[in-house]
mmCIF file of C-alpha atoms and ligand atoms in Angstrom:
data_model
loop_
_atom_site.group_PDB
_atom_site.id
_atom_site.type_symbol
_atom_site.label_atom_id
_atom_site.label_comp_id
_atom_site.label_asym_id
_atom_site.label_seq_id
_atom_site.Cartn_x
_atom_site.Cartn_y
_atom_site.Cartn_z
ATOM 1 C CA UNK G 4 60.968 53.995 -55.932
ATOM 2 C CA UNK G 5 60.409 51.775 -52.898
ATOM 3 C CA UNK G 6 60.699 53.435 -49.492
ATOM 4 C CA UNK G 7 63.601 51.149 -48.646
ATOM 5 C CA UNK G 8 66.032 48.743 -50.257
ATOM 6 C CA UNK G 9 65.693 46.298 -47.328
ATOM 7 C CA UNK G 10 64.831 43.047 -49.102
ATOM 8 C CA UNK G 11 61.985 41.656 -47.008
ATOM 9 C CA UNK G 12 58.852 40.113 -48.531
ATOM 10 C CA UNK G 13 55.833 42.438 -48.410
ATOM 11 C CA UNK G 14 53.914 40.218 -46.011
ATOM 12 C CA UNK G 15 56.866 40.073 -43.603
ATOM 13 C CA UNK G 16 57.053 43.867 -43.544
ATOM 14 C CA UNK G 17 53.291 44.142 -43.134
ATOM 15 C CA UNK G 18 53.068 41.719 -40.181
ATOM 16 C CA UNK G 19 56.157 43.220 -38.541
ATOM 17 C CA UNK G 20 55.057 46.841 -38.833
ATOM 18 C CA UNK G 21 51.585 46.055 -37.544
ATOM 19 C CA UNK G 22 53.125 44.547 -34.394
ATOM 20 C CA UNK G 23 55.661 47.359 -34.002
ATOM 21 C CA UNK G 24 52.883 49.909 -34.447
ATOM 22 C CA UNK G 25 50.708 48.378 -31.708
ATOM 23 C CA UNK G 26 53.615 48.347 -29.293
ATOM 24 C CA UNK G 27 54.479 51.943 -30.278
ATOM 25 C CA UNK G 28 50.956 52.927 -29.195
ATOM 26 C CA UNK G 29 51.415 51.008 -25.924
ATOM 27 C CA UNK G 30 54.806 52.618 -25.235
ATOM 28 C CA UNK G 31 53.381 56.129 -25.717
ATOM 29 C CA UNK G 32 50.431 55.344 -23.429
ATOM 30 C CA UNK G 33 52.742 53.771 -20.822
ATOM 31 C CA UNK G 34 54.808 56.971 -20.907
ATOM 32 C CA UNK G 35 51.692 59.050 -20.130
ATOM 33 C CA UNK G 36 50.542 56.630 -17.392
ATOM 34 C CA UNK G 37 53.971 56.799 -15.738
ATOM 35 C CA UNK G 38 54.040 60.604 -15.867
ATOM 36 C CA UNK G 39 50.534 60.753 -14.411
ATOM 37 C CA UNK G 40 51.771 58.616 -11.493
ATOM 38 C CA UNK G 41 55.049 60.584 -11.206
ATOM 39 C CA UNK G 42 53.146 63.854 -10.796
ATOM 40 C CA UNK G 43 50.327 62.753 -8.501
ATOM 41 C CA UNK G 44 51.773 60.118 -6.157
ATOM 42 C CA UNK G 45 51.968 61.123 -2.484
ATOM 43 C CA UNK G 46 52.765 59.373 0.780
ATOM 44 C CA UNK G 47 55.661 58.075 2.890
ATOM 45 C CA UNK G 48 57.481 56.506 -0.091
ATOM 46 C CA UNK G 49 56.993 59.635 -2.197
ATOM 47 C CA UNK G 50 60.533 60.275 -3.357
ATOM 48 C CA UNK G 51 61.267 56.619 -4.225
ATOM 49 C CA UNK G 52 58.031 56.269 -6.200
ATOM 50 C CA UNK G 53 58.244 59.726 -7.800
ATOM 51 C CA UNK G 54 61.712 58.883 -9.128
ATOM 52 C CA UNK G 55 60.921 55.281 -10.083
ATOM 53 C CA UNK G 56 57.864 56.384 -12.071
ATOM 54 C CA UNK G 57 59.946 58.954 -13.925
ATOM 55 C CA UNK G 58 62.462 56.247 -14.850
ATOM 56 C CA UNK G 59 59.615 54.191 -16.277
ATOM 57 C CA UNK G 60 58.336 57.223 -18.216
ATOM 58 C CA UNK G 61 61.815 57.802 -19.653
ATOM 59 C CA UNK G 62 62.188 54.136 -20.632
ATOM 60 C CA UNK G 63 58.778 54.024 -22.321
ATOM 61 C CA UNK G 64 59.470 57.271 -24.192
ATOM 62 C CA UNK G 65 62.832 56.055 -25.388
ATOM 63 C CA UNK G 66 61.405 52.672 -26.447
ATOM 64 C CA UNK G 67 58.624 54.434 -28.389
ATOM 65 C CA UNK G 68 61.332 56.208 -30.344
ATOM 66 C CA UNK G 69 63.129 52.946 -31.172
ATOM 67 C CA UNK G 70 59.884 51.247 -32.257
ATOM 68 C CA UNK G 71 58.839 54.210 -34.430
ATOM 69 C CA UNK G 72 62.229 54.452 -36.099
ATOM 70 C CA UNK G 73 62.251 50.723 -36.925
ATOM 71 C CA UNK G 74 58.842 51.128 -38.605
ATOM 72 C CA UNK G 75 60.180 53.978 -40.716
ATOM 73 C CA UNK G 76 63.388 52.074 -41.526
ATOM 74 C CA UNK G 77 61.145 49.316 -42.925
ATOM 75 C CA UNK G 78 59.559 51.847 -45.284
ATOM 76 C CA UNK G 79 56.316 52.432 -43.378
ATOM 77 C CA UNK G 80 54.896 55.462 -41.605
ATOM 78 C CA UNK G 81 55.043 55.558 -37.813
ATOM 79 C CA UNK G 82 51.684 56.578 -36.362
ATOM 80 C CA UNK G 83 52.130 58.279 -33.028
ATOM 81 C CA UNK G 84 49.507 60.997 -32.786
ATOM 82 C CA UNK G 85 47.255 61.057 -29.729
ATOM 83 C CA UNK G 86 44.306 59.825 -31.806
ATOM 84 C CA UNK G 87 46.341 56.978 -33.369
ATOM 85 C CA UNK G 88 47.557 55.878 -29.980
ATOM 86 C CA UNK G 89 44.138 55.836 -28.335
ATOM 87 C CA UNK G 90 42.786 53.743 -31.213
ATOM 88 C CA UNK G 91 45.607 51.184 -31.251
ATOM 89 C CA UNK G 92 46.813 50.642 -27.702
ATOM 90 C CA UNK G 93 46.018 47.420 -25.891
ATOM 91 C CA UNK G 94 46.963 48.815 -22.483
ATOM 92 C CA UNK G 95 44.339 49.289 -19.770
ATOM 93 C CA UNK G 96 43.107 52.874 -19.266
ATOM 94 C CA UNK G 97 44.540 54.712 -16.292
ATOM 95 C CA UNK G 98 42.011 53.912 -13.539
ATOM 96 C CA UNK G 99 39.864 56.651 -12.021
ATOM 97 C CA UNK G 100 40.477 57.660 -8.434
ATOM 98 C CA UNK G 101 44.005 56.290 -8.009
ATOM 99 C CA UNK G 102 45.092 57.590 -4.613
ATOM 100 C CA UNK G 103 47.716 55.745 -2.586
ATOM 101 C CA UNK G 104 51.246 54.828 -3.561
ATOM 102 C CA UNK G 105 50.109 51.204 -3.638
ATOM 103 C CA UNK G 106 47.319 52.017 -6.109
ATOM 104 C CA UNK G 107 49.716 53.935 -8.336
ATOM 105 C CA UNK G 108 52.167 51.008 -8.272
ATOM 106 C CA UNK G 109 49.448 48.488 -8.965
ATOM 107 C CA UNK G 110 48.060 50.389 -11.959
ATOM 108 C CA UNK G 111 51.534 50.941 -13.410
ATOM 109 C CA UNK G 112 52.580 47.309 -12.855
ATOM 110 C CA UNK G 113 49.508 46.099 -14.781
ATOM 111 C CA UNK G 114 50.187 48.439 -17.695
ATOM 112 C CA UNK G 115 53.915 47.643 -17.735
ATOM 113 C CA UNK G 116 53.242 43.894 -17.692
ATOM 114 C CA UNK G 117 50.718 44.181 -20.541
ATOM 115 C CA UNK G 118 53.295 46.059 -22.603
ATOM 116 C CA UNK G 119 56.160 43.653 -21.780
ATOM 117 C CA UNK G 120 54.038 40.592 -22.508
ATOM 118 C CA UNK G 121 52.986 42.161 -25.815
ATOM 119 C CA UNK G 122 56.624 42.737 -26.747
ATOM 120 C CA UNK G 123 57.405 39.086 -25.990
ATOM 121 C CA UNK G 124 54.509 37.759 -28.077
ATOM 122 C CA UNK G 125 55.466 40.069 -30.933
ATOM 123 C CA UNK G 126 59.104 38.959 -30.856
ATOM 124 C CA UNK G 127 57.888 35.410 -31.506
ATOM 125 C CA UNK G 128 55.412 36.433 -34.226
ATOM 126 C CA UNK G 129 57.918 38.624 -36.028
ATOM 127 C CA UNK G 130 60.596 35.949 -35.837
ATOM 128 C CA UNK G 131 58.140 33.462 -37.356
ATOM 129 C CA UNK G 132 57.674 35.658 -40.439
ATOM 130 C CA UNK G 133 61.458 35.987 -40.813
ATOM 131 C CA UNK G 134 62.164 39.491 -39.491
ATOM 132 C CA UNK G 135 65.024 38.749 -37.143
ATOM 133 C CA UNK G 136 66.195 42.338 -36.704
ATOM 134 C CA UNK G 137 62.820 43.530 -35.392
ATOM 135 C CA UNK G 138 62.530 40.336 -33.311
ATOM 136 C CA UNK G 139 65.903 41.173 -31.745
ATOM 137 C CA UNK G 140 64.747 44.730 -31.019
ATOM 138 C CA UNK G 141 61.535 43.456 -29.414
ATOM 139 C CA UNK G 142 63.454 40.977 -27.231
ATOM 140 C CA UNK G 143 65.770 43.755 -26.071
ATOM 141 C CA UNK G 144 62.862 46.057 -25.233
ATOM 142 C CA UNK G 145 61.057 43.222 -23.408
ATOM 143 C CA UNK G 146 64.141 42.580 -21.257
ATOM 144 C CA UNK G 147 64.441 46.254 -20.306
ATOM 145 C CA UNK G 148 60.720 46.458 -19.529
ATOM 146 C CA UNK G 149 60.769 43.247 -17.466
ATOM 147 C CA UNK G 150 63.499 44.820 -15.320
ATOM 148 C CA UNK G 151 61.315 47.871 -14.686
ATOM 149 C CA UNK G 152 58.354 45.592 -13.885
ATOM 150 C CA UNK G 153 60.510 43.787 -11.315
ATOM 151 C CA UNK G 154 61.182 47.138 -9.576
ATOM 152 C CA UNK G 155 57.460 47.978 -9.482
ATOM 153 C CA UNK G 156 56.595 44.505 -8.202
ATOM 154 C CA UNK G 157 59.314 44.684 -5.529
ATOM 155 C CA UNK G 158 57.618 47.796 -4.091
ATOM 156 C CA UNK G 159 54.258 46.049 -4.195
ATOM 157 C CA UNK G 160 55.672 43.120 -2.206
ATOM 158 C CA UNK G 161 56.607 45.497 0.625
ATOM 159 C CA UNK G 162 52.901 46.380 0.958
ATOM 160 C CA UNK G 163 51.696 42.772 0.939
HETATM 161 FE FE1 FE2 L 22 59.277 65.476 -13.059
#
């Protein structure tokens, strides 16, 4: 028996799950980047940045869950092990020697933007193959991530 009774063509499911899977890898990596920053940031804006970075970690973790569960609902296997994620993510590695609050913000803004822009491109691609439910999910996640990116960028502007 098929894994699901959802009546999508095979190619639609294939294209959609490939996109969802890549963004799942990104979301898991973004979660780890944000926690790394949450733990290690220091300086005069410590408490604001410490708390903001934890909000980003929570958002990325929660979005990973929604992406993974959509993949499984479409009858595929979600791949979220550390080795899967390292292989599939498109996010930049966490840079070596990140020190100041500004450097933490900058690294996280780049990773968050890469993830958000990926979600946006995927929403279009998935819509084009006729998977409107996943496209809707991706648009929602992109909107939430854009909002977090705005908060990171607003802190960066104060340093400019
Ligand atoms: Fe914490």
